[in-house]
Amino acid sequence: MDNQVPPRKVPNFCSIRYGIALLLLLCNVIVMSQRVCMSLTMIAMVNSTEPHGLSNTSTKEPQDNIKNPVYNWSTEIQGIMLSSIFYGLLISQIPAGYLSGIYSLKKMVGSALFLSSLFTLLIPLAAEFGEALVIICRVIQGLFQGMALTTQQVVWIKWAPPLEQVRLTSLSLSGLLLGPCVVLLITGFICDSLGWPMVFYIFGACGCALSLLWFVLFYEDPKDHPCISKSEKECITSTLAQQNGLLSSLPHLFAWIFAILAGHMADVFLSRNILSLLTIRKLFTLLGLLLPALFSLCLLYLSSSFHGTMIFLILANATGSFCMGGILINVLDIAPRYYGFLKGFTNVIGLTGGLVASTVTGVILSQDQDSPWLKIFFMMVANNVISLIFYLIFAKAEIQDWAKETQNTYL
């Protein structure tokens, strides 16, 4: 009779793998903060009272010209500056996914975060030399942010036990939702007290410090980590073998909470054999696509008061996070070997949709003066419903034949 005792289950939040998830969560908070902060600082950077279209002249305010330099940038230039980072993100997705199978994740994630932070630090200086340099910095920022966001997800191939994959992935990715919340809460205070350049200096410096921490603390494989306990190492390896800012931040805050909740619920359903893996993926995708559509319709027809509008707006944004237990992690189920590459490819499609949606929304708002938002919301609802039907019909949750392999290799 075999008296061997199975490896002791490691307390979740006292383990190295959850420490890595926390590092990645902070990385995503910083990345999103660096991406979003310019949308708010632009209000302080641009002089709306002066005629636009001049070259990169800086308006000198007697009391505040050093702390808060102001530029005469046209609305077209402002739009290009804000959107230019997405072109970098779009370009980098597929190459980053491919390279994640060749080069060290430690170097790729750490270097990408450091370089994104470095170009964040350079934006105030670039603004003094001209709008073209700001746009270039933003594009390069997008390139490195796309690399960081794509390659970090490959970490969980070796670090996440199967029953914790969704929980760890959703915990780390929830930083993408928490980041805008942080920016909206503190950017206004920084601009008022220290000046808008300090927003870029603070988020850039935090990113540089975090990247150094990543280089020190992260190891590619649990077997190589010097601080991991024997029980956790065995646990992983054995299972693998087997009102302005405040109000605006609330939807992102609740989306972060829902993301963590979705990851935990999905893992509970799977670990207790309550539902099959495919049913779990379809259920959370159904919730993540259908509920935002329903609450968006409620926002149009049932939000007769301020509080009603806020409630439905928060729910419409937050319930989309249920997809983290569904379609957003599904690639890891069907093709773990090509996870980095496929995640980069799907991110390209998602970013393309975001660019198209922004353009279409601008066209509708400029041409339809009667009920533009009604059309925009109905288009969003239709997109969610059509995507949901397609997913429910074709979704799979087992490793596909083309992705199977006797042992792990790199692309």
Tab-separated table of C-alpha atoms in Angstrom:
chain	number	residue	atom	x	y	z
A	1	MET	CA	0.000	0.000	0.000
A	2	ASP	CA	1.379	3.376	-1.044
A	3	ASN	CA	1.723	5.661	1.971
A	4	GLN	CA	3.261	8.543	0.049
A	5	VAL	CA	1.728	11.874	1.074
A	6	PRO	CA	0.829	14.197	-1.824
A	7	PRO	CA	2.476	17.626	-1.958
A	8	ARG	CA	1.001	20.079	0.533
A	9	LYS	CA	-1.161	22.753	-1.053
A	10	VAL	CA	0.639	26.086	-0.800
A	11	PRO	CA	-1.353	29.036	0.632
A	12	ASN	CA	-2.291	31.027	-2.442
A	13	PHE	CA	-1.372	34.574	-1.469
A	14	CYS	CA	1.834	33.590	0.355
A	15	SER	CA	3.386	31.960	-2.703
A	16	ILE	CA	5.921	33.034	-5.303
A	17	ARG	CA	3.447	32.584	-8.159
A	18	TYR	CA	1.044	35.070	-6.587
A	19	GLY	CA	3.955	37.409	-6.030
A	20	ILE	CA	4.613	37.232	-9.784
A	21	ALA	CA	0.928	37.892	-10.452
A	22	LEU	CA	1.158	40.969	-8.217
A	23	LEU	CA	4.284	42.165	-10.074
A	24	LEU	CA	2.479	41.793	-13.403
A	25	LEU	CA	-0.600	43.527	-11.999
A	26	LEU	CA	1.590	46.510	-11.043
A	27	CYS	CA	3.284	46.350	-14.442
A	28	ASN	CA	-0.111	46.596	-16.147
A	29	VAL	CA	-1.198	49.418	-13.854
A	30	ILE	CA	1.925	51.374	-14.841
A	31	VAL	CA	1.553	50.572	-18.541
A	32	MET	CA	-2.071	51.721	-18.607
A	33	SER	CA	-1.225	54.792	-16.525
A	34	GLN	CA	1.469	55.776	-19.015
A	35	ARG	CA	-0.945	55.193	-21.883
A	36	VAL	CA	-3.951	57.038	-20.474
A	37	CYS	CA	-2.418	59.943	-18.561
A	38	MET	CA	-1.927	62.125	-21.635
A	39	SER	CA	-5.687	62.157	-22.214
A	40	LEU	CA	-5.976	64.115	-18.958
A	41	THR	CA	-2.782	66.171	-19.063
A	42	MET	CA	-3.718	67.402	-22.540
A	43	ILE	CA	-6.243	69.704	-20.866
A	44	ALA	CA	-3.377	71.449	-19.054
A	45	MET	CA	-0.908	71.185	-21.951
A	46	VAL	CA	-3.034	73.006	-24.522
A	47	ASN	CA	-4.114	76.642	-24.482
A	48	SER	CA	-7.732	76.564	-25.598
A	49	THR	CA	-8.027	80.377	-25.643
A	50	GLU	CA	-5.306	81.027	-28.215
A	51	PRO	CA	-5.678	80.477	-31.997
A	52	HIS	CA	-4.469	77.030	-33.007
A	53	GLY	CA	-2.413	75.988	-35.964
A	54	LEU	CA	0.762	77.832	-35.048
A	55	SER	CA	4.036	75.992	-34.767
A	56	ASN	CA	5.072	74.483	-31.464
A	57	THR	CA	4.948	77.796	-29.620
A	58	SER	CA	4.690	77.738	-25.865
A	59	THR	CA	2.354	80.295	-24.299
A	60	LYS	CA	4.067	81.951	-21.355
A	61	GLU	CA	1.799	82.337	-18.370
A	62	PRO	CA	3.448	84.723	-15.845
A	63	GLN	CA	2.587	82.687	-12.774
A	64	ASP	CA	3.057	79.158	-14.061
A	65	ASN	CA	5.012	79.034	-17.319
A	66	ILE	CA	7.737	76.713	-16.015
A	67	LYS	CA	5.634	74.302	-14.011
A	68	ASN	CA	2.848	74.124	-16.624
A	69	PRO	CA	4.045	75.065	-20.132
A	70	VAL	CA	1.139	75.495	-22.533
A	71	TYR	CA	1.199	74.796	-26.272
A	72	ASN	CA	-0.927	75.945	-29.190
A	73	TRP	CA	-1.692	72.540	-30.678
A	74	SER	CA	-4.708	72.164	-32.949
A	75	THR	CA	-7.419	69.626	-32.180
A	76	GLU	CA	-6.187	67.512	-35.114
A	77	ILE	CA	-2.675	67.360	-33.654
A	78	GLN	CA	-4.080	66.511	-30.231
A	79	GLY	CA	-6.065	63.643	-31.718
A	80	ILE	CA	-3.000	62.272	-33.499
A	81	MET	CA	-0.948	62.474	-30.308
A	82	LEU	CA	-3.544	60.613	-28.263
A	83	SER	CA	-4.103	57.873	-30.837
A	84	SER	CA	-0.474	57.432	-31.997
A	85	ILE	CA	0.334	55.021	-29.151
A	86	PHE	CA	-2.200	52.553	-30.551
A	87	TYR	CA	-0.293	52.310	-33.828
A	88	GLY	CA	2.743	51.152	-31.892
A	89	LEU	CA	0.585	48.655	-30.016
A	90	LEU	CA	-0.883	47.378	-33.274
A	91	ILE	CA	2.490	46.884	-34.947
A	92	SER	CA	4.137	45.091	-32.026
A	93	GLN	CA	1.573	42.396	-31.185
A	94	ILE	CA	2.444	39.600	-33.622
A	95	PRO	CA	6.257	40.103	-33.515
A	96	ALA	CA	6.129	40.179	-29.706
A	97	GLY	CA	4.124	36.958	-29.585
A	98	TYR	CA	6.577	35.262	-31.920
A	99	LEU	CA	9.678	36.511	-30.099
A	100	SER	CA	8.257	35.370	-26.746
A	101	GLY	CA	8.857	31.806	-27.918
A	102	ILE	CA	12.523	32.518	-28.703
A	103	TYR	CA	13.951	34.967	-26.181
A	104	SER	CA	13.948	35.217	-22.396
A	105	LEU	CA	10.650	36.418	-20.926
A	106	LYS	CA	12.556	38.045	-18.099
A	107	LYS	CA	14.487	40.239	-20.526
A	108	MET	CA	11.554	40.934	-22.847
A	109	VAL	CA	9.035	42.006	-20.205
A	110	GLY	CA	11.588	43.915	-18.126
A	111	SER	CA	13.176	45.690	-21.092
A	112	ALA	CA	9.807	46.561	-22.629
A	113	LEU	CA	8.553	48.082	-19.380
A	114	PHE	CA	11.807	49.993	-18.855
A	115	LEU	CA	11.875	51.432	-22.389
A	116	SER	CA	8.188	52.363	-22.295
A	117	SER	CA	8.872	54.174	-19.025
A	118	LEU	CA	11.972	55.874	-20.463
A	119	PHE	CA	10.001	57.355	-23.360
A	120	THR	CA	7.305	58.433	-20.896
A	121	LEU	CA	9.978	60.438	-19.074
A	122	LEU	CA	11.013	62.044	-22.385
A	123	ILE	CA	7.557	63.343	-23.365
A	124	PRO	CA	7.758	66.724	-21.524
A	125	LEU	CA	11.144	67.383	-23.153
A	126	ALA	CA	9.868	66.244	-26.540
A	127	ALA	CA	6.931	68.669	-26.234
A	128	GLU	CA	9.400	71.584	-26.044
A	129	PHE	CA	10.942	70.592	-29.381
A	130	GLY	CA	7.738	69.997	-31.315
A	131	GLU	CA	4.616	67.919	-31.680
A	132	ALA	CA	6.349	65.518	-34.082
A	133	LEU	CA	8.702	64.319	-31.341
A	134	VAL	CA	5.784	63.760	-28.979
A	135	ILE	CA	4.062	61.607	-31.601
A	136	ILE	CA	7.260	59.613	-32.181
A	137	CYS	CA	7.653	59.034	-28.436
A	138	ARG	CA	4.058	57.845	-28.192
A	139	VAL	CA	4.440	55.412	-31.087
A	140	ILE	CA	7.616	53.959	-29.563
A	141	GLN	CA	5.823	53.748	-26.216
A	142	GLY	CA	3.116	51.709	-27.911
A	143	LEU	CA	5.664	49.359	-29.452
A	144	PHE	CA	7.185	48.486	-26.086
A	145	GLN	CA	3.862	48.393	-24.255
A	146	GLY	CA	2.539	45.936	-26.821
A	147	MET	CA	5.610	43.794	-26.246
A	148	ALA	CA	5.151	43.884	-22.456
A	149	LEU	CA	1.441	43.088	-22.589
A	150	THR	CA	1.808	40.195	-25.022
A	151	THR	CA	4.902	38.466	-23.670
A	152	GLN	CA	3.900	38.625	-19.997
A	153	GLN	CA	1.004	36.230	-20.590
A	154	VAL	CA	3.382	33.454	-21.628
A	155	VAL	CA	4.706	33.480	-18.039
A	156	TRP	CA	1.751	31.368	-16.881
A	157	ILE	CA	2.624	28.422	-19.094
A	158	LYS	CA	5.259	27.431	-16.532
A	159	TRP	CA	4.084	29.239	-13.411
A	160	ALA	CA	0.323	28.565	-13.222
A	161	PRO	CA	-1.108	25.200	-12.124
A	162	PRO	CA	-4.036	24.262	-14.442
A	163	LEU	CA	-6.650	24.906	-11.761
A	164	GLU	CA	-5.256	28.409	-11.120
A	165	GLN	CA	-4.556	29.578	-14.666
A	166	VAL	CA	-7.644	31.752	-14.934
A	167	ARG	CA	-7.234	33.136	-11.415
A	168	LEU	CA	-3.594	34.124	-11.895
A	169	THR	CA	-4.094	35.459	-15.419
A	170	SER	CA	-7.134	37.525	-14.476
A	171	LEU	CA	-5.379	38.850	-11.366
A	172	SER	CA	-2.404	40.050	-13.397
A	173	LEU	CA	-4.504	41.423	-16.277
A	174	SER	CA	-6.804	43.235	-13.871
A	175	GLY	CA	-4.059	45.845	-13.682
A	176	LEU	CA	-5.185	46.965	-17.142
A	177	LEU	CA	-8.500	47.927	-15.583
A	178	LEU	CA	-7.049	49.350	-12.375
A	179	GLY	CA	-4.562	51.581	-14.231
A	180	PRO	CA	-7.116	54.042	-15.669
A	181	CYS	CA	-8.759	54.181	-12.246
A	182	VAL	CA	-5.447	55.238	-10.668
A	183	VAL	CA	-4.791	57.819	-13.383
A	184	LEU	CA	-8.217	59.390	-13.087
A	185	LEU	CA	-7.885	59.613	-9.321
A	186	ILE	CA	-4.459	61.260	-9.024
A	187	THR	CA	-3.584	63.005	-12.302
A	188	GLY	CA	-5.681	66.086	-11.540
A	189	PHE	CA	-4.038	66.513	-8.132
A	190	ILE	CA	-0.545	66.169	-9.622
A	191	CYS	CA	-1.273	68.701	-12.372
A	192	ASP	CA	-2.642	71.224	-9.882
A	193	SER	CA	0.094	70.894	-7.291
A	194	LEU	CA	3.232	69.953	-9.236
A	195	GLY	CA	2.466	70.660	-12.883
A	196	TRP	CA	1.540	68.327	-15.762
A	197	PRO	CA	5.163	67.315	-16.590
A	198	MET	CA	5.391	65.635	-13.189
A	199	VAL	CA	2.645	63.208	-14.250
A	200	PHE	CA	4.972	61.776	-16.891
A	201	TYR	CA	7.984	61.896	-14.566
A	202	ILE	CA	6.162	60.048	-11.770
A	203	PHE	CA	4.662	57.294	-13.945
A	204	GLY	CA	7.903	56.966	-15.902
A	205	ALA	CA	10.034	56.707	-12.766
A	206	CYS	CA	7.657	54.157	-11.224
A	207	GLY	CA	7.913	52.055	-14.375
A	208	CYS	CA	11.715	52.164	-14.371
A	209	ALA	CA	11.835	51.130	-10.713
A	210	LEU	CA	9.346	48.320	-11.278
A	211	SER	CA	11.322	47.001	-14.258
A	212	LEU	CA	14.448	46.750	-12.093
A	213	LEU	CA	12.420	44.908	-9.475
A	214	TRP	CA	11.222	42.525	-12.193
A	215	PHE	CA	14.790	41.725	-13.256
A	216	VAL	CA	15.701	40.902	-9.658
A	217	LEU	CA	12.651	38.880	-8.617
A	218	PHE	CA	11.437	37.017	-11.703
A	219	TYR	CA	12.793	33.663	-12.899
A	220	GLU	CA	11.743	31.851	-16.064
A	221	ASP	CA	11.082	28.500	-14.397
A	222	PRO	CA	9.871	27.606	-10.882
A	223	LYS	CA	12.719	25.095	-10.663
A	224	ASP	CA	15.280	27.908	-10.900
A	225	HIS	CA	13.784	30.346	-8.376
A	226	PRO	CA	16.025	30.521	-5.279
A	227	CYS	CA	13.251	31.629	-2.906
A	228	ILE	CA	10.488	29.211	-3.843
A	229	SER	CA	9.546	26.615	-1.230
A	230	LYS	CA	9.860	22.924	-1.976
A	231	SER	CA	6.123	22.414	-1.495
A	232	GLU	CA	5.174	25.155	-3.965
A	233	LYS	CA	7.684	23.912	-6.513
A	234	GLU	CA	6.229	20.414	-6.273
A	235	CYS	CA	2.692	21.820	-6.418
A	236	ILE	CA	3.396	23.633	-9.696
A	237	THR	CA	5.572	21.043	-11.436
A	238	SER	CA	3.412	18.068	-10.473
A	239	THR	CA	0.153	19.650	-11.597
A	240	LEU	CA	1.722	20.800	-14.835
A	241	ALA	CA	2.819	17.356	-15.434
A	242	GLN	CA	-0.709	16.569	-14.587
A	243	GLN	CA	-17.528	63.466	-9.433
A	244	ASN	CA	-14.962	64.127	-12.266
A	245	GLY	CA	-11.979	61.839	-11.411
A	246	LEU	CA	-13.690	59.793	-8.684
A	247	LEU	CA	-16.886	59.129	-10.638
A	248	SER	CA	-14.989	58.440	-13.859
A	249	SER	CA	-12.809	55.923	-12.053
A	250	LEU	CA	-15.692	53.890	-10.607
A	251	PRO	CA	-16.407	51.822	-13.777
A	252	HIS	CA	-12.720	50.857	-13.976
A	253	LEU	CA	-12.575	50.090	-10.253
A	254	PHE	CA	-15.592	47.778	-10.449
A	255	ALA	CA	-14.255	46.208	-13.645
A	256	TRP	CA	-11.078	45.338	-11.726
A	257	ILE	CA	-13.144	43.771	-8.928
A	258	PHE	CA	-15.292	41.807	-11.382
A	259	ALA	CA	-12.163	40.551	-13.160
A	260	ILE	CA	-10.790	39.052	-9.942
A	261	LEU	CA	-14.226	37.626	-9.120
A	262	ALA	CA	-14.520	36.034	-12.572
A	263	GLY	CA	-11.127	34.350	-12.285
A	264	HIS	CA	-11.914	32.954	-8.840
A	265	MET	CA	-15.383	31.708	-9.822
A	266	ALA	CA	-14.099	30.003	-12.967
A	267	ASP	CA	-11.407	28.145	-11.041
A	268	VAL	CA	-13.892	27.099	-8.337
A	269	PHE	CA	-16.291	25.690	-10.932
A	270	LEU	CA	-13.434	23.781	-12.543
A	271	SER	CA	-11.751	22.486	-9.381
A	272	ARG	CA	-15.034	21.191	-7.935
A	273	ASN	CA	-16.184	19.669	-11.243
A	274	ILE	CA	-19.357	21.754	-11.153
A	275	LEU	CA	-19.130	22.519	-14.880
A	276	SER	CA	-16.994	21.298	-17.753
A	277	LEU	CA	-14.185	23.550	-18.991
A	278	LEU	CA	-16.024	24.320	-22.249
A	279	THR	CA	-19.221	25.203	-20.366
A	280	ILE	CA	-17.253	27.515	-18.047
A	281	ARG	CA	-15.668	29.320	-20.991
A	282	LYS	CA	-19.031	29.746	-22.738
A	283	LEU	CA	-20.787	30.823	-19.535
A	284	PHE	CA	-18.307	33.569	-18.691
A	285	THR	CA	-18.163	34.741	-22.310
A	286	LEU	CA	-21.967	34.881	-22.319
A	287	LEU	CA	-21.921	37.011	-19.161
A	288	GLY	CA	-19.080	39.191	-20.413
A	289	LEU	CA	-20.694	40.017	-23.759
A	290	LEU	CA	-24.438	39.880	-23.056
A	291	LEU	CA	-24.589	41.757	-19.735
A	292	PRO	CA	-22.759	44.879	-21.037
A	293	ALA	CA	-25.165	44.914	-23.986
A	294	LEU	CA	-28.209	44.685	-21.723
A	295	PHE	CA	-26.949	47.363	-19.316
A	296	SER	CA	-26.110	49.629	-22.258
A	297	LEU	CA	-29.737	49.403	-23.391
A	298	CYS	CA	-30.795	50.157	-19.814
A	299	LEU	CA	-28.520	53.184	-19.917
A	300	LEU	CA	-30.470	54.478	-22.910
A	301	TYR	CA	-34.010	53.832	-21.713
A	302	LEU	CA	-34.065	53.391	-17.907
A	303	SER	CA	-31.500	55.895	-16.593
A	304	SER	CA	-33.817	58.805	-15.822
A	305	SER	CA	-31.699	60.063	-12.914
A	306	PHE	CA	-28.037	60.773	-12.251
A	307	HIS	CA	-27.688	57.801	-9.932
A	308	GLY	CA	-29.412	55.495	-12.402
A	309	THR	CA	-27.032	56.607	-15.137
A	310	MET	CA	-23.990	55.965	-12.945
A	311	ILE	CA	-25.214	52.519	-11.885
A	312	PHE	CA	-25.888	51.311	-15.410
A	313	LEU	CA	-22.670	52.856	-16.727
A	314	ILE	CA	-20.638	51.069	-14.044
A	315	LEU	CA	-22.408	47.751	-14.662
A	316	ALA	CA	-22.069	48.026	-18.447
A	317	ASN	CA	-18.326	48.530	-18.107
A	318	ALA	CA	-17.633	46.175	-15.190
A	319	THR	CA	-19.540	43.087	-16.350
A	320	GLY	CA	-17.383	42.894	-19.468
A	321	SER	CA	-14.635	41.622	-17.153
A	322	PHE	CA	-16.427	38.263	-16.954
A	323	CYS	CA	-14.783	37.533	-20.311
A	324	MET	CA	-11.537	37.030	-18.390
A	325	GLY	CA	-12.936	33.676	-17.297
A	326	GLY	CA	-14.056	32.911	-20.830
A	327	ILE	CA	-12.867	33.968	-24.250
A	328	LEU	CA	-9.848	35.970	-23.029
A	329	ILE	CA	-8.183	32.872	-21.561
A	330	ASN	CA	-9.544	30.338	-24.068
A	331	VAL	CA	-6.421	30.426	-26.246
A	332	LEU	CA	-4.453	28.881	-23.375
A	333	ASP	CA	-6.882	25.937	-23.419
A	334	ILE	CA	-6.696	25.128	-27.106
A	335	ALA	CA	-3.061	25.955	-27.957
A	336	PRO	CA	-0.726	26.520	-24.981
A	337	ARG	CA	2.291	25.916	-27.213
A	338	TYR	CA	1.399	28.911	-29.424
A	339	TYR	CA	-0.196	31.020	-26.686
A	340	GLY	CA	2.114	34.030	-27.061
A	341	PHE	CA	1.812	34.156	-30.845
A	342	LEU	CA	-1.968	33.671	-30.919
A	343	LYS	CA	-2.507	36.175	-28.110
A	344	GLY	CA	-0.546	38.744	-30.079
A	345	PHE	CA	-2.591	37.968	-33.193
A	346	THR	CA	-5.924	38.348	-31.386
A	347	ASN	CA	-4.703	41.567	-29.763
A	348	VAL	CA	-4.084	42.976	-33.242
A	349	ILE	CA	-7.689	42.213	-34.177
A	350	GLY	CA	-8.917	43.792	-30.943
A	351	LEU	CA	-6.830	46.946	-31.377
A	352	THR	CA	-7.949	47.246	-34.993
A	353	GLY	CA	-11.542	47.098	-33.786
A	354	GLY	CA	-10.782	49.827	-31.258
A	355	LEU	CA	-9.319	52.105	-33.933
A	356	VAL	CA	-12.267	51.495	-36.267
A	357	ALA	CA	-14.784	52.046	-33.463
A	358	SER	CA	-13.195	55.374	-32.496
A	359	THR	CA	-13.270	56.557	-36.105
A	360	VAL	CA	-16.881	55.470	-36.698
A	361	THR	CA	-17.986	57.091	-33.442
A	362	GLY	CA	-16.362	60.376	-34.452
A	363	VAL	CA	-18.075	60.283	-37.853
A	364	ILE	CA	-21.497	59.586	-36.337
A	365	LEU	CA	-21.118	62.330	-33.728
A	366	SER	CA	-20.107	64.879	-36.358
A	367	GLN	CA	-22.837	64.013	-38.887
A	368	ASP	CA	-25.848	63.092	-36.753
A	369	GLN	CA	-27.082	65.912	-34.532
A	370	ASP	CA	-30.331	64.258	-33.420
A	371	SER	CA	-29.595	60.912	-31.766
A	372	PRO	CA	-25.947	59.931	-32.401
A	373	TRP	CA	-25.439	58.023	-29.152
A	374	LEU	CA	-28.503	55.899	-29.799
A	375	LYS	CA	-26.918	54.611	-32.998
A	376	ILE	CA	-23.525	54.125	-31.353
A	377	PHE	CA	-24.960	52.092	-28.471
A	378	PHE	CA	-27.073	49.929	-30.772
A	379	MET	CA	-24.008	49.209	-32.932
A	380	MET	CA	-22.110	48.141	-29.809
A	381	VAL	CA	-24.968	45.881	-28.694
A	382	ALA	CA	-25.214	44.300	-32.145
A	383	ASN	CA	-21.448	43.686	-32.221
A	384	ASN	CA	-21.551	41.963	-28.813
A	385	VAL	CA	-24.511	39.752	-29.708
A	386	ILE	CA	-23.093	38.666	-33.077
A	387	SER	CA	-19.703	37.918	-31.515
A	388	LEU	CA	-21.369	35.928	-28.732
A	389	ILE	CA	-23.401	33.786	-31.139
A	390	PHE	CA	-20.270	33.032	-33.174
A	391	TYR	CA	-18.331	32.040	-30.051
A	392	LEU	CA	-21.091	29.834	-28.624
A	393	ILE	CA	-21.268	27.901	-31.898
A	394	PHE	CA	-17.559	27.384	-32.572
A	395	ALA	CA	-15.806	27.521	-29.177
A	396	LYS	CA	-13.580	24.606	-28.078
A	397	ALA	CA	-11.770	24.008	-24.802
A	398	GLU	CA	-9.445	21.079	-25.507
A	399	ILE	CA	-5.948	21.223	-27.003
A	400	GLN	CA	-6.270	21.115	-30.771
A	401	ASP	CA	-4.435	18.523	-32.841
A	402	TRP	CA	-2.253	21.113	-34.568
A	403	ALA	CA	-1.089	22.415	-31.169
A	404	LYS	CA	-0.187	19.074	-29.577
A	405	GLU	CA	3.398	18.141	-28.913
A	406	THR	CA	5.237	15.501	-26.905
A	407	GLN	CA	7.406	18.091	-25.198
A	408	ASN	CA	7.639	21.872	-25.156
A	409	THR	CA	9.666	23.555	-27.862
A	410	TYR	CA	10.018	27.144	-28.910
A	411	LEU	CA	8.883	28.576	-32.183
